[in-house]
PDB file of N, CA and C in Angstrom:
ATOM      1  N   MET A   1     -29.062 -76.415  76.487  1.00 97.00           N
ATOM      2  CA  MET A   1     -28.464 -76.262  75.174  1.00 97.00           C
ATOM      3  C   MET A   1     -29.458 -76.734  74.113  1.00 97.00           C
ATOM      4  N   PHE A   2     -29.233 -76.262  72.895  1.00 97.00           N
ATOM      5  CA  PHE A   2     -30.113 -76.603  71.789  1.00 97.00           C
ATOM      6  C   PHE A   2     -29.266 -76.986  70.583  1.00 97.00           C
ATOM      7  N   GLU A   3     -29.672 -78.045  69.899  1.00 98.00           N
ATOM      8  CA  GLU A   3     -28.966 -78.554  68.721  1.00 98.00           C
ATOM      9  C   GLU A   3     -29.722 -78.169  67.456  1.00 98.00           C
ATOM     10  N   HIS A   4     -28.978 -77.781  66.425  1.00 98.00           N
ATOM     11  CA  HIS A   4     -29.528 -77.390  65.121  1.00 98.00           C
ATOM     12  C   HIS A   4     -28.804 -78.220  64.066  1.00 98.00           C
ATOM     13  N   LEU A   5     -29.534 -79.127  63.413  1.00 98.00           N
ATOM     14  CA  LEU A   5     -28.961 -79.990  62.385  1.00 98.00           C
ATOM     15  C   LEU A   5     -29.550 -79.611  61.030  1.00 98.00           C
ATOM     16  N   VAL A   6     -28.694 -79.519  60.021  1.00 97.00           N
ATOM     17  CA  VAL A   6     -29.146 -79.158  58.679  1.00 97.00           C
ATOM     18  C   VAL A   6     -28.457 -80.074  57.673  1.00 97.00           C
ATOM     19  N   SER A   7     -29.234 -80.589  56.720  1.00 95.00           N
ATOM     20  CA  SER A   7     -28.691 -81.337  55.585  1.00 95.00           C
ATOM     21  C   SER A   7     -29.076 -80.589  54.321  1.00 95.00           C
ATOM     22  N   PHE A   8     -28.094 -80.354  53.470  1.00 96.00           N
ATOM     23  CA  PHE A   8     -28.293 -79.593  52.241  1.00 96.00           C
ATOM     24  C   PHE A   8     -28.252 -80.509  51.023  1.00 96.00           C
ATOM     25  N   LYS A   9     -29.217 -80.326  50.140  1.00 95.00           N
ATOM     26  CA  LYS A   9     -29.251 -81.020  48.856  1.00 95.00           C
ATOM     27  C   LYS A   9     -29.170 -79.950  47.773  1.00 95.00           C
ATOM     28  N   PHE A  10     -28.125 -80.010  46.961  1.00 96.00           N
ATOM     29  CA  PHE A  10     -27.898 -78.993  45.939  1.00 96.00           C
ATOM     30  C   PHE A  10     -28.463 -79.443  44.599  1.00 96.00           C
ATOM     31  N   LYS A  11     -28.798 -78.464  43.765  1.00 95.00           N
ATOM     32  CA  LYS A  11     -29.355 -78.751  42.444  1.00 95.00           C
ATOM     33  C   LYS A  11     -28.337 -79.479  41.572  1.00 95.00           C
ATOM     34  N   GLU A  12     -27.068 -79.153  41.758  1.00 94.00           N
ATOM     35  CA  GLU A  12     -26.001 -79.818  41.015  1.00 94.00           C
ATOM     36  C   GLU A  12     -24.756 -79.848  41.886  1.00 94.00           C
ATOM     37  N   LYS A  13     -23.802 -80.673  41.498  1.00 92.00           N
ATOM     38  CA  LYS A  13     -22.566 -80.802  42.265  1.00 92.00           C
ATOM     39  C   LYS A  13     -21.858 -79.451  42.331  1.00 92.00           C
ATOM     40  N   LEU A  14     -21.437 -79.089  43.524  1.00 92.00           N
ATOM     41  CA  LEU A  14     -20.748 -77.818  43.715  1.00 92.00           C
ATOM     42  C   LEU A  14     -19.306 -77.915  43.233  1.00 92.00           C
ATOM     43  N   SER A  15     -18.803 -76.819  42.701  1.00 93.00           N
ATOM     44  CA  SER A  15     -17.379 -76.758  42.379  1.00 93.00           C
ATOM     45  C   SER A  15     -16.605 -76.741  43.693  1.00 93.00           C
ATOM     46  N   ALA A  16     -15.351 -77.113  43.641  1.00 91.00           N
ATOM     47  CA  ALA A  16     -14.524 -77.115  44.852  1.00 91.00           C
ATOM     48  C   ALA A  16     -14.440 -75.713  45.449  1.00 91.00           C
ATOM     49  N   SER A  17     -14.352 -74.704  44.609  1.00 93.00           N
ATOM     50  CA  SER A  17     -14.245 -73.336  45.124  1.00 93.00           C
ATOM     51  C   SER A  17     -15.550 -72.879  45.780  1.00 93.00           C
ATOM     52  N   LYS A  18     -16.699 -73.251  45.225  1.00 94.00           N
ATOM     53  CA  LYS A  18     -17.985 -72.877  45.814  1.00 94.00           C
ATOM     54  C   LYS A  18     -18.182 -73.604  47.146  1.00 94.00           C
ATOM     55  N   GLU A  19     -17.833 -74.884  47.191  1.00 91.00           N
ATOM     56  CA  GLU A  19     -17.950 -75.631  48.444  1.00 91.00           C
ATOM     57  C   GLU A  19     -17.067 -75.002  49.520  1.00 91.00           C
ATOM     58  N   LYS A  20     -15.837 -74.627  49.162  1.00 92.00           N
ATOM     59  CA  LYS A  20     -14.941 -73.985  50.127  1.00 92.00           C
ATOM     60  C   LYS A  20     -15.532 -72.663  50.607  1.00 92.00           C
ATOM     61  N   GLU A  21     -16.118 -71.883  49.697  1.00 94.00           N
ATOM     62  CA  GLU A  21     -16.742 -70.619  50.071  1.00 94.00           C
ATOM     63  C   GLU A  21     -17.851 -70.837  51.095  1.00 94.00           C
ATOM     64  N   LEU A  22     -18.697 -71.845  50.862  1.00 94.00           N
ATOM     65  CA  LEU A  22     -19.792 -72.138  51.795  1.00 94.00           C
ATOM     66  C   LEU A  22     -19.256 -72.600  53.146  1.00 94.00           C
ATOM     67  N   LEU A  23     -18.288 -73.509  53.120  1.00 94.00           N
ATOM     68  CA  LEU A  23     -17.720 -74.018  54.376  1.00 94.00           C
ATOM     69  C   LEU A  23     -17.038 -72.895  55.156  1.00 94.00           C
ATOM     70  N   ASP A  24     -16.269 -72.057  54.468  1.00 95.00           N
ATOM     71  CA  ASP A  24     -15.608 -70.937  55.146  1.00 95.00           C
ATOM     72  C   ASP A  24     -16.634 -69.998  55.779  1.00 95.00           C
ATOM     73  N   ALA A  25     -17.722 -69.736  55.068  1.00 96.00           N
ATOM     74  CA  ALA A  25     -18.771 -68.868  55.610  1.00 96.00           C
ATOM     75  C   ALA A  25     -19.389 -69.492  56.857  1.00 96.00           C
ATOM     76  N   LEU A  26     -19.641 -70.790  56.814  1.00 96.00           N
ATOM     77  CA  LEU A  26     -20.211 -71.461  57.981  1.00 96.00           C
ATOM     78  C   LEU A  26     -19.244 -71.433  59.161  1.00 96.00           C
ATOM     79  N   TYR A  27     -17.980 -71.743  58.906  1.00 96.00           N
ATOM     80  CA  TYR A  27     -16.990 -71.764  59.999  1.00 96.00           C
ATOM     81  C   TYR A  27     -16.774 -70.386  60.617  1.00 96.00           C
ATOM     82  N   SER A  28     -17.142 -69.322  59.906  1.00 96.00           N
ATOM     83  CA  SER A  28     -16.967 -67.977  60.447  1.00 96.00           C
ATOM     84  C   SER A  28     -18.104 -67.581  61.400  1.00 96.00           C
ATOM     85  N   LEU A  29     -19.211 -68.310  61.367  1.00 97.00           N
ATOM     86  CA  LEU A  29     -20.388 -67.907  62.144  1.00 97.00           C
ATOM     87  C   LEU A  29     -20.165 -67.858  63.662  1.00 97.00           C
ATOM     88  N   PRO A  30     -19.463 -68.833  64.269  1.00 97.00           N
ATOM     89  CA  PRO A  30     -19.321 -68.761  65.734  1.00 97.00           C
ATOM     90  C   PRO A  30     -18.647 -67.483  66.244  1.00 97.00           C
ATOM     91  N   SER A  31     -17.760 -66.914  65.450  1.00 97.00           N
ATOM     92  CA  SER A  31     -17.098 -65.681  65.887  1.00 97.00           C
ATOM     93  C   SER A  31     -17.977 -64.447  65.689  1.00 97.00           C
ATOM     94  N   GLN A  32     -19.093 -64.612  64.980  1.00 97.00           N
ATOM     95  CA  GLN A  32     -19.951 -63.473  64.679  1.00 97.00           C
ATOM     96  C   GLN A  32     -21.307 -63.504  65.377  1.00 97.00           C
ATOM     97  N   ILE A  33     -21.745 -64.701  65.786  1.00 97.00           N
ATOM     98  CA  ILE A  33     -23.095 -64.835  66.323  1.00 97.00           C
ATOM     99  C   ILE A  33     -23.032 -65.316  67.775  1.00 97.00           C
ATOM    100  N   PRO A  34     -23.560 -64.525  68.695  1.00 97.00           N
ATOM    101  CA  PRO A  34     -23.573 -64.930  70.101  1.00 97.00           C
ATOM    102  C   PRO A  34     -24.414 -66.188  70.312  1.00 97.00           C
ATOM    103  N   GLY A  35     -24.007 -66.985  71.284  1.00 98.00           N
ATOM    104  CA  GLY A  35     -24.793 -68.151  71.672  1.00 98.00           C
ATOM    105  C   GLY A  35     -24.407 -69.443  70.987  1.00 98.00           C
ATOM    106  N   ILE A  36     -23.488 -69.393  70.027  1.00 98.00           N
ATOM    107  CA  ILE A  36     -23.021 -70.634  69.398  1.00 98.00           C
ATOM    108  C   ILE A  36     -21.910 -71.217  70.257  1.00 98.00           C
ATOM    109  N   ILE A  37     -22.137 -72.437  70.729  1.00 98.00           N
ATOM    110  CA  ILE A  37     -21.136 -73.149  71.523  1.00 98.00           C
ATOM    111  C   ILE A  37     -20.171 -73.883  70.608  1.00 98.00           C
ATOM    112  N   GLN A  38     -20.723 -74.559  69.601  1.00 98.00           N
ATOM    113  CA  GLN A  38     -19.897 -75.327  68.674  1.00 98.00           C
ATOM    114  C   GLN A  38     -20.589 -75.426  67.322  1.00 98.00           C
ATOM    115  N   LEU A  39     -19.803 -75.420  66.264  1.00 98.00           N
ATOM    116  CA  LEU A  39     -20.320 -75.587  64.915  1.00 98.00           C
ATOM    117  C   LEU A  39     -19.408 -76.552  64.180  1.00 98.00           C
ATOM    118  N   THR A  40     -19.998 -77.583  63.587  1.00 97.00           N
ATOM    119  CA  THR A  40     -19.254 -78.487  62.719  1.00 97.00           C
ATOM    120  C   THR A  40     -20.005 -78.594  61.409  1.00 97.00           C
ATOM    121  N   THR A  41     -19.263 -78.752  60.332  1.00 93.00           N
ATOM    122  CA  THR A  41     -19.861 -78.874  59.017  1.00 93.00           C
ATOM    123  C   THR A  41     -18.918 -79.638  58.108  1.00 93.00           C
ATOM    124  N   GLY A  42     -19.463 -80.220  57.069  1.00 89.00           N
ATOM    125  CA  GLY A  42     -18.610 -80.920  56.122  1.00 89.00           C
ATOM    126  C   GLY A  42     -19.410 -81.659  55.076  1.00 89.00           C
ATOM    127  N   SER A  43     -18.669 -82.167  54.092  1.00 85.00           N
ATOM    128  CA  SER A  43     -19.268 -82.931  53.005  1.00 85.00           C
ATOM    129  C   SER A  43     -19.643 -84.323  53.485  1.00 85.00           C
ATOM    130  N   ASN A  44     -20.748 -84.814  52.974  1.00 84.00           N
ATOM    131  CA  ASN A  44     -21.237 -86.136  53.332  1.00 84.00           C
ATOM    132  C   ASN A  44     -20.306 -87.202  52.769  1.00 84.00           C
ATOM    133  N   GLU A  45     -19.733 -88.010  53.627  1.00 80.00           N
ATOM    134  CA  GLU A  45     -18.830 -89.074  53.204  1.00 80.00           C
ATOM    135  C   GLU A  45     -19.348 -90.442  53.626  1.00 80.00           C
ATOM    136  N   THR A  46     -20.657 -90.550  53.784  1.00 80.00           N
ATOM    137  CA  THR A  46     -21.228 -91.814  54.211  1.00 80.00           C
ATOM    138  C   THR A  46     -20.985 -92.901  53.168  1.00 80.00           C
ATOM    139  N   THR A  47     -20.928 -94.127  53.646  1.00 80.00           N
ATOM    140  CA  THR A  47     -20.837 -95.280  52.745  1.00 80.00           C
ATOM    141  C   THR A  47     -22.203 -95.936  52.577  1.00 80.00           C
ATOM    142  N   GLU A  48     -23.222 -95.364  53.216  1.00 77.00           N
ATOM    143  CA  GLU A  48     -24.588 -95.882  53.120  1.00 77.00           C
ATOM    144  C   GLU A  48     -25.234 -95.328  51.859  1.00 77.00           C
ATOM    145  N   THR A  49     -25.053 -96.003  50.757  1.00 70.00           N
ATOM    146  CA  THR A  49     -25.478 -95.490  49.458  1.00 70.00           C
ATOM    147  C   THR A  49     -26.988 -95.388  49.308  1.00 70.00           C
ATOM    148  N   GLY A  50     -27.754 -96.168  50.021  1.00 69.00           N
ATOM    149  CA  GLY A  50     -29.195 -96.154  49.836  1.00 69.00           C
ATOM    150  C   GLY A  50     -29.933 -95.055  50.566  1.00 69.00           C
ATOM    151  N   ASN A  51     -29.246 -94.309  51.431  1.00 68.00           N
ATOM    152  CA  ASN A  51     -29.964 -93.385  52.302  1.00 68.00           C
ATOM    153  C   ASN A  51     -29.631 -91.911  52.146  1.00 68.00           C
ATOM    154  N   ILE A  52     -28.661 -91.528  51.348  1.00 68.00           N
ATOM    155  CA  ILE A  52     -28.280 -90.117  51.353  1.00 68.00           C
ATOM    156  C   ILE A  52     -29.218 -89.240  50.539  1.00 68.00           C
ATOM    157  N   GLN A  53     -29.913 -89.786  49.579  1.00 83.00           N
ATOM    158  CA  GLN A  53     -30.936 -89.080  48.800  1.00 83.00           C
ATOM    159  C   GLN A  53     -30.453 -87.742  48.241  1.00 83.00           C
ATOM    160  N   GLY A  54     -29.172 -87.650  47.941  1.00 84.00           N
ATOM    161  CA  GLY A  54     -28.637 -86.438  47.329  1.00 84.00           C
ATOM    162  C   GLY A  54     -28.202 -85.359  48.298  1.00 84.00           C
ATOM    163  N   TYR A  55     -28.300 -85.585  49.594  1.00 89.00           N
ATOM    164  CA  TYR A  55     -27.873 -84.597  50.583  1.00 89.00           C
ATOM    165  C   TYR A  55     -26.360 -84.721  50.767  1.00 89.00           C
ATOM    166  N   THR A  56     -25.640 -83.671  50.414  1.00 89.00           N
ATOM    167  CA  THR A  56     -24.187 -83.776  50.343  1.00 89.00           C
ATOM    168  C   THR A  56     -23.429 -82.898  51.330  1.00 89.00           C
ATOM    169  N   LEU A  57     -24.130 -82.019  52.048  1.00 92.00           N
ATOM    170  CA  LEU A  57     -23.463 -81.156  53.019  1.00 92.00           C
ATOM    171  C   LEU A  57     -24.249 -81.186  54.321  1.00 92.00           C
ATOM    172  N   GLY A  58     -23.547 -81.372  55.416  1.00 94.00           N
ATOM    173  CA  GLY A  58     -24.188 -81.400  56.727  1.00 94.00           C
ATOM    174  C   GLY A  58     -23.683 -80.273  57.606  1.00 94.00           C
ATOM    175  N   LEU A  59     -24.535 -79.844  58.526  1.00 97.00           N
ATOM    176  CA  LEU A  59     -24.205 -78.783  59.476  1.00 97.00           C
ATOM    177  C   LEU A  59     -24.794 -79.145  60.826  1.00 97.00           C
ATOM    178  N   ARG A  60     -23.986 -78.960  61.871  1.00 98.00           N
ATOM    179  CA  ARG A  60     -24.473 -79.129  63.241  1.00 98.00           C
ATOM    180  C   ARG A  60     -24.011 -77.926  64.043  1.00 98.00           C
ATOM    181  N   VAL A  61     -24.978 -77.244  64.669  1.00 98.00           N
ATOM    182  CA  VAL A  61     -24.658 -76.091  65.506  1.00 98.00           C
ATOM    183  C   VAL A  61     -25.266 -76.332  66.879  1.00 98.00           C
ATOM    184  N   THR A  62     -24.448 -76.193  67.904  1.00 98.00           N
ATOM    185  CA  THR A  62     -24.920 -76.294  69.281  1.00 98.00           C
ATOM    186  C   THR A  62     -25.005 -74.885  69.852  1.00 98.00           C
ATOM    187  N   PHE A  63     -26.195 -74.553  70.353  1.00 98.00           N
ATOM    188  CA  PHE A  63     -26.456 -73.233  70.916  1.00 98.00           C
ATOM    189  C   PHE A  63     -26.592 -73.315  72.434  1.00 98.00           C
ATOM    190  N   THR A  64     -26.389 -72.190  73.092  1.00 98.00           N
ATOM    191  CA  THR A  64     -26.517 -72.146  74.547  1.00 98.00           C
ATOM    192  C   THR A  64     -27.939 -72.467  74.987  1.00 98.00           C
ATOM    193  N   ASP A  65     -28.913 -72.006  74.196  1.00 97.00           N
ATOM    194  CA  ASP A  65     -30.315 -72.236  74.543  1.00 97.00           C
ATOM    195  C   ASP A  65     -31.184 -71.986  73.307  1.00 97.00           C
ATOM    196  N   GLN A  66     -32.475 -72.190  73.441  1.00 97.00           N
ATOM    197  CA  GLN A  66     -33.379 -72.027  72.309  1.00 97.00           C
ATOM    198  C   GLN A  66     -33.435 -70.576  71.836  1.00 97.00           C
ATOM    199  N   GLN A  67     -33.320 -69.631  72.743  1.00 97.00           N
ATOM    200  CA  GLN A  67     -33.350 -68.226  72.330  1.00 97.00           C
ATOM    201  C   GLN A  67     -32.166 -67.902  71.432  1.00 97.00           C
ATOM    202  N   ALA A  68     -30.998 -68.448  71.733  1.00 98.00           N
ATOM    203  CA  ALA A  68     -29.824 -68.224  70.873  1.00 98.00           C
ATOM    204  C   ALA A  68     -30.082 -68.774  69.475  1.00 98.00           C
ATOM    205  N   LEU A  69     -30.735 -69.930  69.390  1.00 97.00           N
ATOM    206  CA  LEU A  69     -31.107 -70.495  68.093  1.00 97.00           C
ATOM    207  C   LEU A  69     -32.088 -69.572  67.362  1.00 97.00           C
ATOM    208  N   LEU A  70     -33.069 -69.066  68.078  1.00 97.00           N
ATOM    209  CA  LEU A  70     -34.049 -68.162  67.471  1.00 97.00           C
ATOM    210  C   LEU A  70     -33.390 -66.868  66.984  1.00 97.00           C
ATOM    211  N   ASP A  71     -32.410 -66.376  67.712  1.00 97.00           N
ATOM    212  CA  ASP A  71     -31.700 -65.158  67.324  1.00 97.00           C
ATOM    213  C   ASP A  71     -30.773 -65.396  66.130  1.00 97.00           C
ATOM    214  N   TYR A  72     -30.321 -66.615  65.949  1.00 97.00           N
ATOM    215  CA  TYR A  72     -29.411 -66.999  64.859  1.00 97.00           C
ATOM    216  C   TYR A  72     -30.051 -66.818  63.483  1.00 97.00           C
ATOM    217  N   GLY A  73     -31.305 -67.222  63.337  1.00 96.00           N
ATOM    218  CA  GLY A  73     -31.977 -67.171  62.040  1.00 96.00           C
ATOM    219  C   GLY A  73     -31.912 -65.815  61.363  1.00 96.00           C
ATOM    220  N   PRO A  74     -32.343 -64.749  62.020  1.00 97.00           N
ATOM    221  CA  PRO A  74     -32.333 -63.432  61.372  1.00 97.00           C
ATOM    222  C   PRO A  74     -31.001 -62.682  61.472  1.00 97.00           C
ATOM    223  N   HIS A  75     -30.027 -63.253  62.175  1.00 98.00           N
ATOM    224  CA  HIS A  75     -28.746 -62.555  62.351  1.00 98.00           C
ATOM    225  C   HIS A  75     -28.120 -62.246  60.982  1.00 98.00           C
ATOM    226  N   PRO A  76     -27.572 -61.044  60.793  1.00 97.00           N
ATOM    227  CA  PRO A  76     -26.987 -60.671  59.497  1.00 97.00           C
ATOM    228  C   PRO A  76     -25.912 -61.640  58.982  1.00 97.00           C
ATOM    229  N   ALA A  77     -25.090 -62.203  59.860  1.00 97.00           N
ATOM    230  CA  ALA A  77     -24.053 -63.145  59.415  1.00 97.00           C
ATOM    231  C   ALA A  77     -24.687 -64.417  58.865  1.00 97.00           C
ATOM    232  N   HIS A  78     -25.743 -64.895  59.516  1.00 97.00           N
ATOM    233  CA  HIS A  78     -26.441 -66.081  59.020  1.00 97.00           C
ATOM    234  C   HIS A  78     -27.139 -65.762  57.710  1.00 97.00           C
ATOM    235  N   GLN A  79     -27.773 -64.600  57.634  1.00 97.00           N
ATOM    236  CA  GLN A  79     -28.460 -64.217  56.410  1.00 97.00           C
ATOM    237  C   GLN A  79     -27.477 -64.041  55.245  1.00 97.00           C
ATOM    238  N   SER A  80     -26.265 -63.619  55.540  1.00 97.00           N
ATOM    239  CA  SER A  80     -25.226 -63.523  54.511  1.00 97.00           C
ATOM    240  C   SER A  80     -24.893 -64.907  53.965  1.00 97.00           C
ATOM    241  N   PHE A  81     -24.783 -65.904  54.876  1.00 97.00           N
ATOM    242  CA  PHE A  81     -24.558 -67.278  54.419  1.00 97.00           C
ATOM    243  C   PHE A  81     -25.728 -67.753  53.573  1.00 97.00           C
ATOM    244  N   VAL A  82     -26.947 -67.522  54.029  1.00 96.00           N
ATOM    245  CA  VAL A  82     -28.142 -67.954  53.292  1.00 96.00           C
ATOM    246  C   VAL A  82     -28.131 -67.370  51.879  1.00 96.00           C
ATOM    247  N   SER A  83     -27.683 -66.137  51.728  1.00 97.00           N
ATOM    248  CA  SER A  83     -27.653 -65.515  50.405  1.00 97.00           C
ATOM    249  C   SER A  83     -26.677 -66.226  49.465  1.00 97.00           C
ATOM    250  N   LEU A  84     -25.637 -66.856  50.019  1.00 96.00           N
ATOM    251  CA  LEU A  84     -24.695 -67.619  49.193  1.00 96.00           C
ATOM    252  C   LEU A  84     -25.351 -68.857  48.579  1.00 96.00           C
ATOM    253  N   LEU A  85     -26.444 -69.309  49.178  1.00 96.00           N
ATOM    254  CA  LEU A  85     -27.145 -70.504  48.709  1.00 96.00           C
ATOM    255  C   LEU A  85     -28.142 -70.207  47.588  1.00 96.00           C
ATOM    256  N   ASP A  86     -28.369 -68.930  47.304  1.00 95.00           N
ATOM    257  CA  ASP A  86     -29.380 -68.533  46.326  1.00 95.00           C
ATOM    258  C   ASP A  86     -29.156 -69.225  44.977  1.00 95.00           C
ATOM    259  N   GLY A  87     -30.167 -69.959  44.547  1.00 94.00           N
ATOM    260  CA  GLY A  87     -30.116 -70.659  43.276  1.00 94.00           C
ATOM    261  C   GLY A  87     -29.407 -71.998  43.298  1.00 94.00           C
ATOM    262  N   LEU A  88     -28.815 -72.364  44.434  1.00 97.00           N
ATOM    263  CA  LEU A  88     -28.040 -73.606  44.517  1.00 97.00           C
ATOM    264  C   LEU A  88     -28.812 -74.768  45.138  1.00 97.00           C
ATOM    265  N   ILE A  89     -29.814 -74.470  45.952  1.00 96.00           N
ATOM    266  CA  ILE A  89     -30.461 -75.467  46.796  1.00 96.00           C
ATOM    267  C   ILE A  89     -31.643 -76.150  46.113  1.00 96.00           C
ATOM    268  N   ASP A  90     -31.643 -77.469  46.211  1.00 96.00           N
ATOM    269  CA  ASP A  90     -32.800 -78.256  45.784  1.00 96.00           C
ATOM    270  C   ASP A  90     -33.718 -78.504  46.980  1.00 96.00           C
ATOM    271  N   ASN A  91     -33.104 -78.790  48.142  1.00 96.00           N
ATOM    272  CA  ASN A  91     -33.890 -79.036  49.350  1.00 96.00           C
ATOM    273  C   ASN A  91     -32.978 -78.931  50.569  1.00 96.00           C
ATOM    274  N   VAL A  92     -33.588 -78.663  51.703  1.00 96.00           N
ATOM    275  CA  VAL A  92     -32.889 -78.589  52.978  1.00 96.00           C
ATOM    276  C   VAL A  92     -33.745 -79.288  54.027  1.00 96.00           C
ATOM    277  N   ILE A  93     -33.085 -80.058  54.886  1.00 96.00           N
ATOM    278  CA  ILE A  93     -33.773 -80.666  56.024  1.00 96.00           C
ATOM    279  C   ILE A  93     -33.189 -80.035  57.292  1.00 96.00           C
ATOM    280  N   VAL A  94     -34.058 -79.569  58.182  1.00 97.00           N
ATOM    281  CA  VAL A  94     -33.633 -78.949  59.424  1.00 97.00           C
ATOM    282  C   VAL A  94     -34.293 -79.673  60.587  1.00 97.00           C
ATOM    283  N   ILE A  95     -33.480 -79.970  61.605  1.00 98.00           N
ATOM    284  CA  ILE A  95     -33.994 -80.564  62.847  1.00 98.00           C
ATOM    285  C   ILE A  95     -33.391 -79.780  64.004  1.00 98.00           C
ATOM    286  N   ASP A  96     -34.241 -79.273  64.880  1.00 98.00           N
ATOM    287  CA  ASP A  96     -33.818 -78.551  66.077  1.00 98.00           C
ATOM    288  C   ASP A  96     -34.371 -79.267  67.299  1.00 98.00           C
ATOM    289  N   TYR A  97     -33.532 -79.450  68.310  1.00 98.00           N
ATOM    290  CA  TYR A  97     -34.025 -80.119  69.522  1.00 98.00           C
ATOM    291  C   TYR A  97     -33.193 -79.730  70.729  1.00 98.00           C
ATOM    292  N   PRO A  98     -33.812 -79.758  71.908  1.00 98.00           N
ATOM    293  CA  PRO A  98     -33.074 -79.478  73.128  1.00 98.00           C
ATOM    294  C   PRO A  98     -32.175 -80.665  73.486  1.00 98.00           C
ATOM    295  N   ILE A  99     -31.028 -80.364  74.031  1.00 95.00           N
ATOM    296  CA  ILE A  99     -30.122 -81.407  74.525  1.00 95.00           C
ATOM    297  C   ILE A  99     -30.490 -81.651  75.978  1.00 95.00           C
ATOM    298  N   VAL A 100     -30.844 -82.874  76.271  1.00 88.00           N
ATOM    299  CA  VAL A 100     -31.249 -83.210  77.641  1.00 88.00           C
ATOM    300  C   VAL A 100     -30.275 -84.161  78.290  1.00 88.00           C
TER     301      VAL A 100
END
């Protein structure tokens, strides 16, 4: 299995409706993209004030294997989600690793 972690930093605070749109789009991905075992996402609710550096949305996707992760990037459903981020993102951190 392969883990895909993403932290999103937005240029400005998202409206409740925009955040819901992004979350709904993310939650729809497992039904559209083969190889996703589990997907969790949500707003950052940490109490560690010194470390969040403006990253307010997290995503974790578990894939069957590295090839499923590689196929996810260009998949039309994923690219549709990416298009929703146009103009909103200040920075993104991505970490991918095998589960051992």
